[in-house]
CSV table of C-alpha atoms in Angstrom, one decimal:
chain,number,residue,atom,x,y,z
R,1,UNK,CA,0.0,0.0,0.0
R,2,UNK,CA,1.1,3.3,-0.9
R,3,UNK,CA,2.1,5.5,2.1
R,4,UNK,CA,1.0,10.0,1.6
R,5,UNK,CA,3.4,12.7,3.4
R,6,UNK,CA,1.6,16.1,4.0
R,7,UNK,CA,4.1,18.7,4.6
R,8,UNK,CA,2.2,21.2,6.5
R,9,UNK,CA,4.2,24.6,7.2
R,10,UNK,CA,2.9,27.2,10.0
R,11,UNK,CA,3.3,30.1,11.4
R,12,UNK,CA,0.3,31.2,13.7
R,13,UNK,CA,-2.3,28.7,12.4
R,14,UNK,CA,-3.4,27.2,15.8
R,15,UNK,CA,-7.1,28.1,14.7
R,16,UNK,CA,-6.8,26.4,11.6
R,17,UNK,CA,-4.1,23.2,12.2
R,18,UNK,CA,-6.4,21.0,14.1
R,19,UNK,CA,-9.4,21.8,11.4
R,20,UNK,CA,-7.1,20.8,8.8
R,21,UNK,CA,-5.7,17.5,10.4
R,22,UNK,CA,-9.1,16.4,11.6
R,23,UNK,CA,-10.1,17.2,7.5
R,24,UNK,CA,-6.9,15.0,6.4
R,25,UNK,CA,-7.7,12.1,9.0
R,26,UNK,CA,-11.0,11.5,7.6
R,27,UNK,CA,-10.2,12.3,3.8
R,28,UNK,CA,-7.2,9.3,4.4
R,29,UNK,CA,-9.4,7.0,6.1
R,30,UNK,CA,-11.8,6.8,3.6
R,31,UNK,CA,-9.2,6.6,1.0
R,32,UNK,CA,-7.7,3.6,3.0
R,33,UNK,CA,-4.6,4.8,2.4
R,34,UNK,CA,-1.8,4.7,4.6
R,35,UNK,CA,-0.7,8.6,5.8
R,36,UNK,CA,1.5,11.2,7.9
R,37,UNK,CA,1.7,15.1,8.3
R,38,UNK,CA,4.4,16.5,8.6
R,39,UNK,CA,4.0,19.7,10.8
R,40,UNK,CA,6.9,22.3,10.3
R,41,UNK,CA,6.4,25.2,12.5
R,42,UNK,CA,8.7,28.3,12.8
R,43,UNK,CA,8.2,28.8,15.9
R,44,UNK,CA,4.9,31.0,16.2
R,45,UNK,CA,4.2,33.2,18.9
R,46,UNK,CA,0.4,32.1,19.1
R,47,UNK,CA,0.8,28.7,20.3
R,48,UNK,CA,0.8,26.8,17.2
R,49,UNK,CA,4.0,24.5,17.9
R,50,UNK,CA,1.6,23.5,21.2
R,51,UNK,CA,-1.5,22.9,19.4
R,52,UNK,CA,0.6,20.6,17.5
R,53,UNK,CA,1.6,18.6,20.5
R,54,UNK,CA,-1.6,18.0,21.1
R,55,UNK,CA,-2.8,16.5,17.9
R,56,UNK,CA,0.2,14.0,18.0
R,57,UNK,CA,-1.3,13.0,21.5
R,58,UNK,CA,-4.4,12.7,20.0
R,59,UNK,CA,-3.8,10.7,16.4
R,60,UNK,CA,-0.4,9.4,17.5
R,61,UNK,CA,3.8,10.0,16.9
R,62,UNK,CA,3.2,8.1,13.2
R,63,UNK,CA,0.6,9.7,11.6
R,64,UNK,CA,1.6,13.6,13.6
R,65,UNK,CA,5.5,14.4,12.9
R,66,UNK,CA,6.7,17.7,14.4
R,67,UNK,CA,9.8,19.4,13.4
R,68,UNK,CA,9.6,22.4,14.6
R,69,UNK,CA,12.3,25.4,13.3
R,70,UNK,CA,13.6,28.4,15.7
R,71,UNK,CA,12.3,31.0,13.8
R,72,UNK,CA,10.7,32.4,10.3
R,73,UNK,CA,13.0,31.0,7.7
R,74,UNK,CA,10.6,30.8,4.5
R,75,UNK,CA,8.4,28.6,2.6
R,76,UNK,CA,10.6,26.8,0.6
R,77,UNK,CA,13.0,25.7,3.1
R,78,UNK,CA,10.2,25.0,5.2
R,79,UNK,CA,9.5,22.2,2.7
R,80,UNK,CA,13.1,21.0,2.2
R,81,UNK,CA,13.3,20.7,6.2
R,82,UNK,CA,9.9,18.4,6.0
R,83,UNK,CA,11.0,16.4,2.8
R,84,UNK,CA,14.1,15.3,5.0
R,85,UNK,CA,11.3,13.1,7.2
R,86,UNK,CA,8.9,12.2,5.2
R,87,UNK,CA,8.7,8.4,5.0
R,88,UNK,CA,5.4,8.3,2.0
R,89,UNK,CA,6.0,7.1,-1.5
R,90,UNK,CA,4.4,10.2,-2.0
R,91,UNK,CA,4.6,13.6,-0.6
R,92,UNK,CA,1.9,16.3,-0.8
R,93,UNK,CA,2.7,20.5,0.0
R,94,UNK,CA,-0.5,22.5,0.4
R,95,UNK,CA,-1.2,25.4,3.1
R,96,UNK,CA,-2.6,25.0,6.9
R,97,UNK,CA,-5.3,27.7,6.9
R,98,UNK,CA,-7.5,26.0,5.0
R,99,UNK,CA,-7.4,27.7,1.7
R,100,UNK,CA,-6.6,24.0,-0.1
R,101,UNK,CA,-9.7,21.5,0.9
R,102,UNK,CA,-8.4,18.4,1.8
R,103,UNK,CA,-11.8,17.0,-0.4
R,104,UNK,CA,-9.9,17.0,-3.1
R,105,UNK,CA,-7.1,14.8,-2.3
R,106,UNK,CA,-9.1,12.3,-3.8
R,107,UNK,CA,-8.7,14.1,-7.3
R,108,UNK,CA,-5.3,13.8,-6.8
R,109,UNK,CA,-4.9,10.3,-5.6
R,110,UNK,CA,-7.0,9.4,-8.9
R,111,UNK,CA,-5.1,11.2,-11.4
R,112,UNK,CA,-1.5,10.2,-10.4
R,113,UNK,CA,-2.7,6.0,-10.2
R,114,UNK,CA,-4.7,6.9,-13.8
R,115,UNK,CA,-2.2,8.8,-15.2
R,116,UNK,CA,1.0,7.5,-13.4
R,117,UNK,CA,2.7,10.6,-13.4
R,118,UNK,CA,5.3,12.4,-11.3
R,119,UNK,CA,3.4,15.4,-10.7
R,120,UNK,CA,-0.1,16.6,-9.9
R,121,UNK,CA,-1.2,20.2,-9.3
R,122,UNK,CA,-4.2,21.7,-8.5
R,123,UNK,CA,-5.2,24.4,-10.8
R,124,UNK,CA,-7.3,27.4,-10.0
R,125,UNK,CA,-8.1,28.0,-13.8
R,126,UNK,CA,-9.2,24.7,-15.2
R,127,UNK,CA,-12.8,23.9,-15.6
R,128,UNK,CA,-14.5,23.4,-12.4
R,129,UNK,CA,-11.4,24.9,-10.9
R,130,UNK,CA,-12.0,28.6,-9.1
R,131,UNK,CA,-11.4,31.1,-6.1
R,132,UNK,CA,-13.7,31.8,-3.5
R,133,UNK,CA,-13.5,35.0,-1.1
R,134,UNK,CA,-10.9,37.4,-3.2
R,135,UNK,CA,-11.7,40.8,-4.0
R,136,UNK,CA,-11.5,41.7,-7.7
R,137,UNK,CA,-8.2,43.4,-7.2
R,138,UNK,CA,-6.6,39.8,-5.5
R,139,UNK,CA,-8.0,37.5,-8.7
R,140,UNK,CA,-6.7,40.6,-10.7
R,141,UNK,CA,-3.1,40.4,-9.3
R,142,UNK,CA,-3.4,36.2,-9.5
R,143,UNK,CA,-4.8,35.9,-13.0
R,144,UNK,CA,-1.9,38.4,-14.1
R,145,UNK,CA,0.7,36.7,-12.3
R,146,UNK,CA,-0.2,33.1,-13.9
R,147,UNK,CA,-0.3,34.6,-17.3
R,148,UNK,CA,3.1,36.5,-16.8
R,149,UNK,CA,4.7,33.7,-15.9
R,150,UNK,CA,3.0,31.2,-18.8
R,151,UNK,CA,3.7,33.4,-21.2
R,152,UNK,CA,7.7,34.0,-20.1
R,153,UNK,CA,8.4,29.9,-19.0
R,154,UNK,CA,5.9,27.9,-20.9
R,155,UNK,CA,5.2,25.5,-18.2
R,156,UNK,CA,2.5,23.6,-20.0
R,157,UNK,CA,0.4,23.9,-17.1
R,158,UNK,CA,-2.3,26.6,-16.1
R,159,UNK,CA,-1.3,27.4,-12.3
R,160,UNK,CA,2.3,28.3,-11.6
R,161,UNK,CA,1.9,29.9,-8.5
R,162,UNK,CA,-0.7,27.3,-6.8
R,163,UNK,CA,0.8,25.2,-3.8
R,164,UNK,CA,-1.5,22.2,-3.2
R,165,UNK,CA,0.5,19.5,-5.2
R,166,UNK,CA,1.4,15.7,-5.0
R,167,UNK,CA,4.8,14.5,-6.2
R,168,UNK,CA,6.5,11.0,-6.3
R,169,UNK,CA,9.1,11.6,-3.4
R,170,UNK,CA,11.6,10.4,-5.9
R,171,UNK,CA,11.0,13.3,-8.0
R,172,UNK,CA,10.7,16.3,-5.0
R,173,UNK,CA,13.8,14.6,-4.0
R,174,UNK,CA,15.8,15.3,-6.9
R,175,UNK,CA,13.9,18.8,-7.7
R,176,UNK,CA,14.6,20.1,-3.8
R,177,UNK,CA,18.1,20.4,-4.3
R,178,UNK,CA,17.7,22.6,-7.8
R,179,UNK,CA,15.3,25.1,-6.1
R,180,UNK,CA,16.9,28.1,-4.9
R,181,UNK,CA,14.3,30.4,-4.4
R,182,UNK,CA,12.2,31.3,-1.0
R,183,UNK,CA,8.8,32.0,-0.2
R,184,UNK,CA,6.1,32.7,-2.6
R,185,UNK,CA,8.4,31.9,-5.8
R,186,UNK,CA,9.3,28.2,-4.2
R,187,UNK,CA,6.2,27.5,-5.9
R,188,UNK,CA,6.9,28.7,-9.3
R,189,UNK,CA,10.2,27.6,-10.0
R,190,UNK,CA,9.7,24.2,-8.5
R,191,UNK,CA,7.1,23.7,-11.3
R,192,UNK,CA,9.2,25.1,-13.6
R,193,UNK,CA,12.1,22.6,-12.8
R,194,UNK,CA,9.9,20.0,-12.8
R,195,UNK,CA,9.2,20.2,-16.2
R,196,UNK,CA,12.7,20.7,-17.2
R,197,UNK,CA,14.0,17.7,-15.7
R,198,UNK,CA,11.4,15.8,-17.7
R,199,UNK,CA,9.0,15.1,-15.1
R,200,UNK,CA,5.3,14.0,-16.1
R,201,UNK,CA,2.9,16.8,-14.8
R,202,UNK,CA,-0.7,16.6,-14.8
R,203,UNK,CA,-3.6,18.8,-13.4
R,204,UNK,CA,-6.9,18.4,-11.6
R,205,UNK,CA,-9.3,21.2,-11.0
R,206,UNK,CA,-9.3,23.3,-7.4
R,207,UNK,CA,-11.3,25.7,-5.6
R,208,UNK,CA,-8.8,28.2,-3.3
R,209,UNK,CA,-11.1,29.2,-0.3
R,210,UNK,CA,-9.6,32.7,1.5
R,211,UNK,CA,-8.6,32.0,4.7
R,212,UNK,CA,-11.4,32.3,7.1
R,213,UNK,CA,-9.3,32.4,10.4
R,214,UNK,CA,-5.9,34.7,11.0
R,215,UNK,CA,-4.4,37.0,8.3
R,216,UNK,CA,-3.3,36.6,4.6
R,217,UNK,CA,0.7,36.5,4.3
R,218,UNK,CA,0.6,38.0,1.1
R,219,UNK,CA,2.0,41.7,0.7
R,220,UNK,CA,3.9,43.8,-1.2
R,221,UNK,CA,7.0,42.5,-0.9
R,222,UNK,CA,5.6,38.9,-1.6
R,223,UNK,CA,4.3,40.6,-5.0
R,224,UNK,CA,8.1,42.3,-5.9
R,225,UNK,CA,9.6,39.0,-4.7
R,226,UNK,CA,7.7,37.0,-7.6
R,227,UNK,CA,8.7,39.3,-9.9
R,228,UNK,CA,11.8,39.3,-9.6
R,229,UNK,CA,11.7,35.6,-9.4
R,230,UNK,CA,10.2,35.2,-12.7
R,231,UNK,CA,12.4,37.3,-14.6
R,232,UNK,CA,15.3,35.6,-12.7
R,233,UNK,CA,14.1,32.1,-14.1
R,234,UNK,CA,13.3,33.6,-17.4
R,235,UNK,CA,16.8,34.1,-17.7
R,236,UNK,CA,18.3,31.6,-16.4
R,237,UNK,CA,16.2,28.1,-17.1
């Protein structure tokens, strides 16, 4: 039986961690698959690391890993930290605060064993894929920044800056190392390398639910970060 890694980063989701574990337990268990979550937290002043504990006590040390980090070091490396435990044939990134349903693992699951591909990502401009709770000004700056970034790298896929995706561990093992970039651009140039090194990448279709609980970590610098990013990998890959 195949074995699924989540690698959960957080900082200040104590609201939303135990929602979204309780929401993978039950979306696993009806898969009858075999599971883990990683939880990587940089140390978060609301409690989070503690919430944490709790959960382990609750579903047990093998299906709740903690590996914790002293402080705010990035997405990205966030990742690479969680990659080095993950013990699943496959290893799915998505966010904590709820913004990627765990209902549509399934989706996932379905595409990679129909399709037996290295990659699957969840795309927010597919049919039946969408957003729900952005402002005209945030689908604006998205739908801009996914057609920037098509049109300059020619990923093949629709959603380059999406983070709810499933990869072989084989495969994020051998892309981790390539990826130099932090944050919000992680996301983007590990799709990007993916599809350099040959990788087969599907899609499946996604609804992105704004956060309900604590605030968006998306601000202006996230915004001049990505573009510099994409130029960066214009040039370069």
């Amino acid at each position: 039986m195949a074995k699924y890694s989540v690698l959960l980063p957080t900082y200040n989701e104590r609201v939303n961690l135990p929602i979204m574990v309780f929401l993978l337990a039950e979306t696993f268990d009806k898969e009858d698959v075999d599971w883990e979550v990683i939880v990587i937290d940089d140390n978060s002043p609301d409690g989070t690391q503690q919430v944490a504990e709790k959960l382990r006590d609750v579903y047990g040390s093998d299906r709740i890993v903690l590996k914790p980090r002293k402080g705010k070091l990035g997405l990205g490396t966030a990742y690479v930290h969680g990659l080095k435990y993950a013990r699943g044939d496959f290893v799915f990134i998505m966010d904590s605060d709820l913004s990627h349903h765990p209902k549509s693992i399934p989706d996932f699951i379905r595409k990679q064993r129909e399709t037996n591909c290295d990659v699957v990502t969840g795309s927010r401009y597919i049919q039946n894929g969408g957003v729900y709770g952005w402002n005209l000004k945030r689908k604006a700056i998205s739908v801009t920044a996914n057609h920037l970034a098509a049109t300059l790298l020619q990923p093949g896929i629709s959603d380059l800056t999406g983070s709810f995706r499933l990869f072989r561990k084989p495969a994020l093992k051998k892309l981790m190392p390539q990826v130099v970039s932090k944050g919000y651009v992680f996301q983007m140039e590990v799709i990007t390398r993916a599809r350099l090194n040959g990788f087969k990448i599907e899609e499946v279709p996604i609804v992105f639910v704004d956060r309900l609980f604590g605030e968006s970590k998306l601000g202006g610098a996230e915004i001049i970060s990505y573009a510099k990013g994409l130029l960066w990998l214009f040039f370069t890959t």
